[in-house]
mmCIF file of C-alpha atoms and ligand atoms in Angstrom:
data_model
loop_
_atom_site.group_PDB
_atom_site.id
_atom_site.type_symbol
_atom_site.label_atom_id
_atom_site.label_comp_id
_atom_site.label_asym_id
_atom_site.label_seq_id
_atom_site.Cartn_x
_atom_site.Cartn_y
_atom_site.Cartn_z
ATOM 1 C CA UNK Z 1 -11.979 -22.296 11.730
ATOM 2 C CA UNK Z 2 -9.506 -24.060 9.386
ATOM 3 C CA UNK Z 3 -12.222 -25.586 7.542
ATOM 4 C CA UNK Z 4 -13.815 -22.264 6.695
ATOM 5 C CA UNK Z 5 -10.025 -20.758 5.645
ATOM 6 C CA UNK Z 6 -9.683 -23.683 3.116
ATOM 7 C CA UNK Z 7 -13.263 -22.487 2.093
ATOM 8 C CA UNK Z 8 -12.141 -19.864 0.420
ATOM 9 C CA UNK Z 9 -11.263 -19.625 -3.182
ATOM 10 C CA UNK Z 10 -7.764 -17.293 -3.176
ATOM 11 C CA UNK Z 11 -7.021 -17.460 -6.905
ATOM 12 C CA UNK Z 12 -10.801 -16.804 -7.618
ATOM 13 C CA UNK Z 13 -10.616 -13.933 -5.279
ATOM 14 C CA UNK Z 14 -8.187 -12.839 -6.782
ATOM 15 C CA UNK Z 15 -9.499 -12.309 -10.667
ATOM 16 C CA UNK Z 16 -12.432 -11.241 -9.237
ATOM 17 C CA UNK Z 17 -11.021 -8.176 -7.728
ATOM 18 C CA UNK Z 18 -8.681 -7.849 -10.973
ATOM 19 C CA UNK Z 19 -11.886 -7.761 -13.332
ATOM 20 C CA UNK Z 20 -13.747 -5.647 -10.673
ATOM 21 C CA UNK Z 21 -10.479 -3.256 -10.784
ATOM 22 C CA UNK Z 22 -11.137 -2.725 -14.547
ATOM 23 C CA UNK Z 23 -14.397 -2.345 -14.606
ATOM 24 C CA UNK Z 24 -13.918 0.466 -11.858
ATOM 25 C CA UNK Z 25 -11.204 1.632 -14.362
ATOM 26 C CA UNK Z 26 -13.619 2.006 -17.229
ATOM 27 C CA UNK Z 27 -15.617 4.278 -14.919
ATOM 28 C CA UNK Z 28 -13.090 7.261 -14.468
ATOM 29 C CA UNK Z 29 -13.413 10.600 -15.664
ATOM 30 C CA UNK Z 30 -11.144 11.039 -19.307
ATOM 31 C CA UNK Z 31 -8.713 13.163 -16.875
ATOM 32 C CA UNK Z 32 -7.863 9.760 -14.780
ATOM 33 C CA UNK Z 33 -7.438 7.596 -17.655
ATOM 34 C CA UNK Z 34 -3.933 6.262 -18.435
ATOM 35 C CA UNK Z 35 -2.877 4.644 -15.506
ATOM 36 C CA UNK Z 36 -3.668 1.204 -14.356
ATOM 37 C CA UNK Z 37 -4.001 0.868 -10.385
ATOM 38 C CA UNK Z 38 -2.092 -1.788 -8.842
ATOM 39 C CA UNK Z 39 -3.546 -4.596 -6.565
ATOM 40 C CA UNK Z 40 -1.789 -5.161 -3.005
ATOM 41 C CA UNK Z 41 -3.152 -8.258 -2.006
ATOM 42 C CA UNK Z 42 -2.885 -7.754 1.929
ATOM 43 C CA UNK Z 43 -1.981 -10.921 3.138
ATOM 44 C CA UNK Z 44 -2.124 -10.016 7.113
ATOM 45 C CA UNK Z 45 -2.905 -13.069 9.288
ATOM 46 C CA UNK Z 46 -3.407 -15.293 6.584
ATOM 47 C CA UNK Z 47 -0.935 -17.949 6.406
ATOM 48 C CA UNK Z 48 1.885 -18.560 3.557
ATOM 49 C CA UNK Z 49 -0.079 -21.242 1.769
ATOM 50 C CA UNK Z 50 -3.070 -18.406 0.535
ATOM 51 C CA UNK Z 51 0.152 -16.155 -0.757
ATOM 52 C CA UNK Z 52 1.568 -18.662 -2.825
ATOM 53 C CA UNK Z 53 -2.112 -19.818 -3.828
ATOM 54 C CA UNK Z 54 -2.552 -15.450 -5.134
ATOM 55 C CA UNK Z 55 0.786 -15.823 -6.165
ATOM 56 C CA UNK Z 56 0.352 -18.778 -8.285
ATOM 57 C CA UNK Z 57 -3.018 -17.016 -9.951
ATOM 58 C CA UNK Z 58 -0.267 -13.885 -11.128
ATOM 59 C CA UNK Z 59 -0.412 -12.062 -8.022
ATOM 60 C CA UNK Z 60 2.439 -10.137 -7.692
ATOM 61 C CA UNK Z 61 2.285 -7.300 -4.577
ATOM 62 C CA UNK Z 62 1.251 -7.981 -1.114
ATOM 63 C CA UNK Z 63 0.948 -6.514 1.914
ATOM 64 C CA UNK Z 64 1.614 -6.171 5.256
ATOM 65 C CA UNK Z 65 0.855 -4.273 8.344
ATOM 66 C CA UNK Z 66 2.911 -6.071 11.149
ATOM 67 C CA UNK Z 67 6.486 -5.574 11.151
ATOM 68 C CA UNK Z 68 7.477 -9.463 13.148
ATOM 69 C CA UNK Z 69 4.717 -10.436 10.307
ATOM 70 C CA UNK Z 70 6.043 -9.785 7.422
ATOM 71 C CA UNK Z 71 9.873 -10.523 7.937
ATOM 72 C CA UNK Z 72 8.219 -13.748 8.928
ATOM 73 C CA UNK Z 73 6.399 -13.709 6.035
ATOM 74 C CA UNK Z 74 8.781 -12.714 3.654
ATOM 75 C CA UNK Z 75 11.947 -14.724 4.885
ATOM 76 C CA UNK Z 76 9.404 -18.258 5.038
ATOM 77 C CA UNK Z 77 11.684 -20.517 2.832
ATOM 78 C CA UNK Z 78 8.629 -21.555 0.820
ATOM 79 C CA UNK Z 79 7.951 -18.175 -0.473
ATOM 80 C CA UNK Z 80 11.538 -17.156 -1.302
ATOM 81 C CA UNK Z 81 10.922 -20.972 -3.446
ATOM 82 C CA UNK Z 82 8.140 -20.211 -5.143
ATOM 83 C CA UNK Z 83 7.450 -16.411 -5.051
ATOM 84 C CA UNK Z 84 10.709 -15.510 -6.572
ATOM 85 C CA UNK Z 85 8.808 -12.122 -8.273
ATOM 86 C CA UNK Z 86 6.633 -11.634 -5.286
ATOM 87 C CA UNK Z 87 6.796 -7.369 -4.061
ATOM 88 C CA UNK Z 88 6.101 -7.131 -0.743
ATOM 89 C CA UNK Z 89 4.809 -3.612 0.582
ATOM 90 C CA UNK Z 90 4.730 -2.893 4.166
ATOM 91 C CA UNK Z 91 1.406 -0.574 4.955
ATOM 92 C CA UNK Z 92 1.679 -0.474 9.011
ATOM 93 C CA UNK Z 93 2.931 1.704 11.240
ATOM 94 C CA UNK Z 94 6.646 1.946 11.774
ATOM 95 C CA UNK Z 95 8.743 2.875 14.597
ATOM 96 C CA UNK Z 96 12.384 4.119 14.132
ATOM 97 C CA UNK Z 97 13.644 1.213 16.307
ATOM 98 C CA UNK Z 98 11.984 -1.311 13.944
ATOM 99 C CA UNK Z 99 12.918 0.403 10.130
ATOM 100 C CA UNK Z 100 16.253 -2.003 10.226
ATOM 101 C CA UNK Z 101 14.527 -4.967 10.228
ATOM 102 C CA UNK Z 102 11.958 -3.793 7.348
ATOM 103 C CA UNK Z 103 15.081 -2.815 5.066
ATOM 104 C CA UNK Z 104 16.342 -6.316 5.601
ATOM 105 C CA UNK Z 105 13.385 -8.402 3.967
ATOM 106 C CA UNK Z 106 14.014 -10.128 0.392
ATOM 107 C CA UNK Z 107 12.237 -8.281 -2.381
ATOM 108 C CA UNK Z 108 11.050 -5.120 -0.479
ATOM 109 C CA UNK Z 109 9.026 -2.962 -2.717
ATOM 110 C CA UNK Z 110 7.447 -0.250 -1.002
ATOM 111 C CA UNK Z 111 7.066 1.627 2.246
ATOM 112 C CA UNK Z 112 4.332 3.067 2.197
ATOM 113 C CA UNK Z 113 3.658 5.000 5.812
ATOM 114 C CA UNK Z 114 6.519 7.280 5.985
ATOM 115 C CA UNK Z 115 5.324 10.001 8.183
ATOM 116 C CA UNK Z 116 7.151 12.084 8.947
ATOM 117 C CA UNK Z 117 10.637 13.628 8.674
ATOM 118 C CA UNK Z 118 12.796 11.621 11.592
ATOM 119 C CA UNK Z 119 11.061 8.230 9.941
ATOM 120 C CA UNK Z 120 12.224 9.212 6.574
ATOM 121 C CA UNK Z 121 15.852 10.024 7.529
ATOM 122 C CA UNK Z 122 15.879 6.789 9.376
ATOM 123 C CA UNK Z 123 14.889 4.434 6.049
ATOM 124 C CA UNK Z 124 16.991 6.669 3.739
ATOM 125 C CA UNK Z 125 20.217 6.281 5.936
ATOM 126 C CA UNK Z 126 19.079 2.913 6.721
ATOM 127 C CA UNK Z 127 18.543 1.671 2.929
ATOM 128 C CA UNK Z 128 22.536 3.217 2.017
ATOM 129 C CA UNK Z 129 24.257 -0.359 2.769
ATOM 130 C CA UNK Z 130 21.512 -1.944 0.151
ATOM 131 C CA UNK Z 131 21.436 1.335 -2.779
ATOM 132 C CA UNK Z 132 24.832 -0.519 -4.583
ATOM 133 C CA UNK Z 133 23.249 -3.953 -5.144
ATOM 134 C CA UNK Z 134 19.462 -2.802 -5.534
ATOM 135 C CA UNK Z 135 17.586 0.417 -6.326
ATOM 136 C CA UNK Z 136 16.368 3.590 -4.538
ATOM 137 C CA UNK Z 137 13.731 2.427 -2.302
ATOM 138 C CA UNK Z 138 10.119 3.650 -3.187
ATOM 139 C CA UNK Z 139 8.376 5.234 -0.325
ATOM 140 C CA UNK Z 140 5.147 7.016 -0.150
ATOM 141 C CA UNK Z 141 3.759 9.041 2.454
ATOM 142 C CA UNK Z 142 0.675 8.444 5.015
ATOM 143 C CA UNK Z 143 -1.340 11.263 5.438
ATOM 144 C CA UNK Z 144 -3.949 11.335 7.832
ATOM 145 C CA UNK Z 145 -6.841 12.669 5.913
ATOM 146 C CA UNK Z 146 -9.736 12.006 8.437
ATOM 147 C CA UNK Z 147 -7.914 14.096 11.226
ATOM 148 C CA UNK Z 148 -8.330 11.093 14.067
ATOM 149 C CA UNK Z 149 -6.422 11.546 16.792
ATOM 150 C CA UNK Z 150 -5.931 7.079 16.040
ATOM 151 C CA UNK Z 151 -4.567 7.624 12.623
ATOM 152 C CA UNK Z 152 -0.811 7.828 11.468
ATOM 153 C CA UNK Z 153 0.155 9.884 8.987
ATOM 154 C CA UNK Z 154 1.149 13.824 8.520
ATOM 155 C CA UNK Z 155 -0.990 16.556 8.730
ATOM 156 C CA UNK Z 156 -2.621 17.203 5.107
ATOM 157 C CA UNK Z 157 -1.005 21.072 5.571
ATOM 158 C CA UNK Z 158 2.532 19.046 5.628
ATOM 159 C CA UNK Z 159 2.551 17.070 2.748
ATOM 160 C CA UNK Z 160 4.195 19.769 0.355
ATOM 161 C CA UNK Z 161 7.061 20.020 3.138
ATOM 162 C CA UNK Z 162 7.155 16.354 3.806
ATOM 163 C CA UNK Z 163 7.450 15.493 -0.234
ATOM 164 C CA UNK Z 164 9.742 17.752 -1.016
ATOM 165 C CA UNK Z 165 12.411 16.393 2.321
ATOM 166 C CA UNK Z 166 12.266 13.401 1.074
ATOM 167 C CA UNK Z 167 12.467 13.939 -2.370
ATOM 168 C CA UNK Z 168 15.903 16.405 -2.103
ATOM 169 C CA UNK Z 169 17.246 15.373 1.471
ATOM 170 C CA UNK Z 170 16.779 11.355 1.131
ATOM 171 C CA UNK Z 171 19.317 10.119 -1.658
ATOM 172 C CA UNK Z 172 18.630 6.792 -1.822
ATOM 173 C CA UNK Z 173 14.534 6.899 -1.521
ATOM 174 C CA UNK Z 174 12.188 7.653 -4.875
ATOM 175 C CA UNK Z 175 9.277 9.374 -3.897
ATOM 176 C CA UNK Z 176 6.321 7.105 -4.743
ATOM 177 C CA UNK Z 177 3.151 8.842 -3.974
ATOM 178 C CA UNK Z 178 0.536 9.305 -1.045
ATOM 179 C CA UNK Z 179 -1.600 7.052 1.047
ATOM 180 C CA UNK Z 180 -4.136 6.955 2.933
ATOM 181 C CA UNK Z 181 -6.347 4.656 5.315
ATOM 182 C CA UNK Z 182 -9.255 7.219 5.668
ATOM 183 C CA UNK Z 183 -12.062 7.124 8.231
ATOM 184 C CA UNK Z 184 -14.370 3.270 8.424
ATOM 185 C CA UNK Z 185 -17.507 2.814 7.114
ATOM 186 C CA UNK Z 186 -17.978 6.002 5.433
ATOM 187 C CA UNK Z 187 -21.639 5.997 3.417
ATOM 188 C CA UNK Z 188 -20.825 6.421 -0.035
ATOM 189 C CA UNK Z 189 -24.720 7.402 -0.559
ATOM 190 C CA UNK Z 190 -23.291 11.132 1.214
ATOM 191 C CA UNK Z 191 -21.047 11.608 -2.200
ATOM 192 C CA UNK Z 192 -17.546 10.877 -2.756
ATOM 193 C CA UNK Z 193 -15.809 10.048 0.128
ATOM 194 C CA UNK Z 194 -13.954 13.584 1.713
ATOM 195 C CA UNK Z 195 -10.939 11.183 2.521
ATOM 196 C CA UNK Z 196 -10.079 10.252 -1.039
ATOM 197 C CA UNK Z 197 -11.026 13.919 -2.405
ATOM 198 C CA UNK Z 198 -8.889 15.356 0.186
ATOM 199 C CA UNK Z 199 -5.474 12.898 -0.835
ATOM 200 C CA UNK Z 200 -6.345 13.800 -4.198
ATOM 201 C CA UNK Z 201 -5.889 17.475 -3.549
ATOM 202 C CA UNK Z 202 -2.803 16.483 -1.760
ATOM 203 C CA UNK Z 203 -1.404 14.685 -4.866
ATOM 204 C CA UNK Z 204 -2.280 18.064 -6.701
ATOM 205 C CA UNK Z 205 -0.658 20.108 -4.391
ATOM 206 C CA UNK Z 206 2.536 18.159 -4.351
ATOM 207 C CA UNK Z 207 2.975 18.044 -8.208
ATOM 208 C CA UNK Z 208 1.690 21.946 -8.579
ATOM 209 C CA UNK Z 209 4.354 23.088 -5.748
ATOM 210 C CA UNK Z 210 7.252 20.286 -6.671
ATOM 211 C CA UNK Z 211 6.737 20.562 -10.402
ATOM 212 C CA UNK Z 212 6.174 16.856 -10.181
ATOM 213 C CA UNK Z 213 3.971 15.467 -13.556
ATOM 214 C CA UNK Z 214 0.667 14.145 -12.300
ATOM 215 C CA UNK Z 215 1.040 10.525 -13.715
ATOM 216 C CA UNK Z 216 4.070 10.216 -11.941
ATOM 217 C CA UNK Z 217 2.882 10.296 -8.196
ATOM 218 C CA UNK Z 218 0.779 7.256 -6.997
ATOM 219 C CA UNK Z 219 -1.974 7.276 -4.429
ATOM 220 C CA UNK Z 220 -3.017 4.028 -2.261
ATOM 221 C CA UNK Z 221 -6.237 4.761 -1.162
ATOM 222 C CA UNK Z 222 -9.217 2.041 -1.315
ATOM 223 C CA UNK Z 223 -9.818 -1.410 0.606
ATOM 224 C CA UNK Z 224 -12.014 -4.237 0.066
ATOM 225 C CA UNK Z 225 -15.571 -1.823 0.577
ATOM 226 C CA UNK Z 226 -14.301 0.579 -1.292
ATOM 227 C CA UNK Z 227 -11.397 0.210 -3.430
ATOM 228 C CA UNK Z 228 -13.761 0.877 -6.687
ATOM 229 C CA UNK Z 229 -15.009 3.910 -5.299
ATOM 230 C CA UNK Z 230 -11.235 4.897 -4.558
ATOM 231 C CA UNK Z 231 -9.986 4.034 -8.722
ATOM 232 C CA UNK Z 232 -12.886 6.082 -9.737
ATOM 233 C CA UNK Z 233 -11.580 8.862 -7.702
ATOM 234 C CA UNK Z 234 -7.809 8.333 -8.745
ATOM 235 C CA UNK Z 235 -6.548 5.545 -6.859
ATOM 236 C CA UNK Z 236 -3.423 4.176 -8.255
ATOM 237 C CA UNK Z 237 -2.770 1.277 -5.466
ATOM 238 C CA UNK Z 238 -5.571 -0.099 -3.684
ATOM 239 C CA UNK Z 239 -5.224 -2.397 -0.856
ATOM 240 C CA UNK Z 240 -7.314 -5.310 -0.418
ATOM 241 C CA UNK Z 241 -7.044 -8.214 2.413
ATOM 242 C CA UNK Z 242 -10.633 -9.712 3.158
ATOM 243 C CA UNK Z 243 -12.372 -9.683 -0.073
ATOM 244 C CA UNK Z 244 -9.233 -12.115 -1.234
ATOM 245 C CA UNK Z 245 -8.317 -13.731 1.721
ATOM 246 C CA UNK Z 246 -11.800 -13.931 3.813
ATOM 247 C CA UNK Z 247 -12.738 -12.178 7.275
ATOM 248 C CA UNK Z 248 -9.593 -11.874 9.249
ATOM 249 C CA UNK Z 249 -10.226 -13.475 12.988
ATOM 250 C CA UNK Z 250 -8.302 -11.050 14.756
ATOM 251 C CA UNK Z 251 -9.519 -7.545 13.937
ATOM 252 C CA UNK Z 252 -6.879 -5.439 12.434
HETATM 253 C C1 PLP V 301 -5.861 -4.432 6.666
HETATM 254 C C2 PLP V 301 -5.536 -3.312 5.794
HETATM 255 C C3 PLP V 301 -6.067 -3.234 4.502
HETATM 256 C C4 PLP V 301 -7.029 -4.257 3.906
HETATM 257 O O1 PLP V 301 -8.269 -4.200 4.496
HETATM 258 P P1 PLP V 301 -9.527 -5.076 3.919
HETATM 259 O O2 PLP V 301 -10.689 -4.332 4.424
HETATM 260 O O3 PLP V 301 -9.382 -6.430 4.497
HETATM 261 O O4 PLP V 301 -9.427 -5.076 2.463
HETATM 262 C C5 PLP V 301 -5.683 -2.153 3.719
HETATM 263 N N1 PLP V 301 -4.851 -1.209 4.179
HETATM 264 C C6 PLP V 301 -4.314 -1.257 5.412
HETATM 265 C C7 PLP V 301 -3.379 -0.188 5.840
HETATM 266 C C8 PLP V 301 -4.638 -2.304 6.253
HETATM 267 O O5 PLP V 301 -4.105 -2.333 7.492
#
């Protein structure tokens, strides 16, 4: 087990995925030009030594799904040493009782599964102690695209409503953009995955109804299968853990 961990070549992982990200890049429609998506390098399970080895290769964002995980994570002495620059991004599933500890991480970057109205109020009342010394908090919103009863995120029909609270009720948050996890091992071979079609739609729906401009709201959609798939379709942030990192043990 730890032999096959220290196997695995982090800082090559990571340029490949960077020169596999522009390549992707090269790829889009004219339309989708003119924004570069951003790597999260999702560090779940993996232990502190493979961040600072993606850190040390110019890594900048991670993320993390697991609340206990990443204050762990992001409070490890080590990092806060050597990862002065690092961004973390939290991409799990948050309860209201747990937003306080998320808000109280060093360098805190992005939340990016705000669901739904309650969670929103709770992070943008919660964030008011830290909005004198630091900025507004970027948050995005999860919507649940594939329509699984498993999946977070807001109803696609919400996401106008949902945008627009926290964009005039939550003060100290900046509206950041969409995400979404989508359904597993959908077969590209069918066409464009529905998932990433449907947050795109989203994303236009937002800026048409908001009067938002259209480079100025992000969407995290793509993972290590298909996170070139996902920047050809629009993707702004994709989110990749194993094709960095290697197979997680747990399954997550
Ligand atoms: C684990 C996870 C990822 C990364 O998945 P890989 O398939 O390992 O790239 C991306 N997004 C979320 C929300 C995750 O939980």
């Amino acid at each position: 087990m730890l032999k096959a961990m220290e196997e695995i070549n982090v800082k090559l992982g990571v340029k490949t995925i960077l020169s596999r990200i522009e390549e992707a890049c090269n790829r889009r429609k004219p339309e989708l030009q003119g924004v570069s998506p951003q790597l999260v390098a999702v560090s779940k399970t993996k232990p502190v030594s493979m961040i600072i080895e993606a850190y040390e290769a110019g890594q900048r964002h991670f993320g993390e799904n697991y609340v206990g995980e990443l204050v762990e994570k992001a409070s490890n002495a080590e990092i806060l040493e050597k990862c002065k620059e690092i961004r973390w991004h939290f991409i799990g599933n948050l309860q209201t009782n747990k937003v306080n500890k998320v808000l109280s991480i060093p360098n805190l970057y992005l939340i990016e599964t705000v669901d739904d109205e309650k969670l929103a109020s709770k992070i943008n009342s919660g964030w008011s102690k830290y909005c004198g010394e630091k900025n507004k908090l970027k948050v995005m919103i999860q919507v649940n695209t594939s329509g699984e009863d498993a999946k977070n995120g807001t109803n696609p029909d919400n996401v106008v409503t949902l945008s627009k609270f926290v964009i005039e009720k939550c003060e100290n948050l900046c509206f950041d953009g969409l995400m979404t996890i989508g359904q597993f091992g959908y077969d590209l071979s069918q066409g464009p995955n529905p998932d990433f079609l449907l947050l795109s739609k989203c994303k236009d729906d937002v800026c048409t109804n908001l009067g938002l401009e259209w480079k100025s709201v992000g969407l995290s959609m793509g993972m290590s299968d298909d996170f070139e798939h996902a920047i050809e379709l629009g993707s702004t942030n994709v989110r990749v853990g194993s094709s960095i990192f290697g197979h997680r043990v747990k399954k997550v």
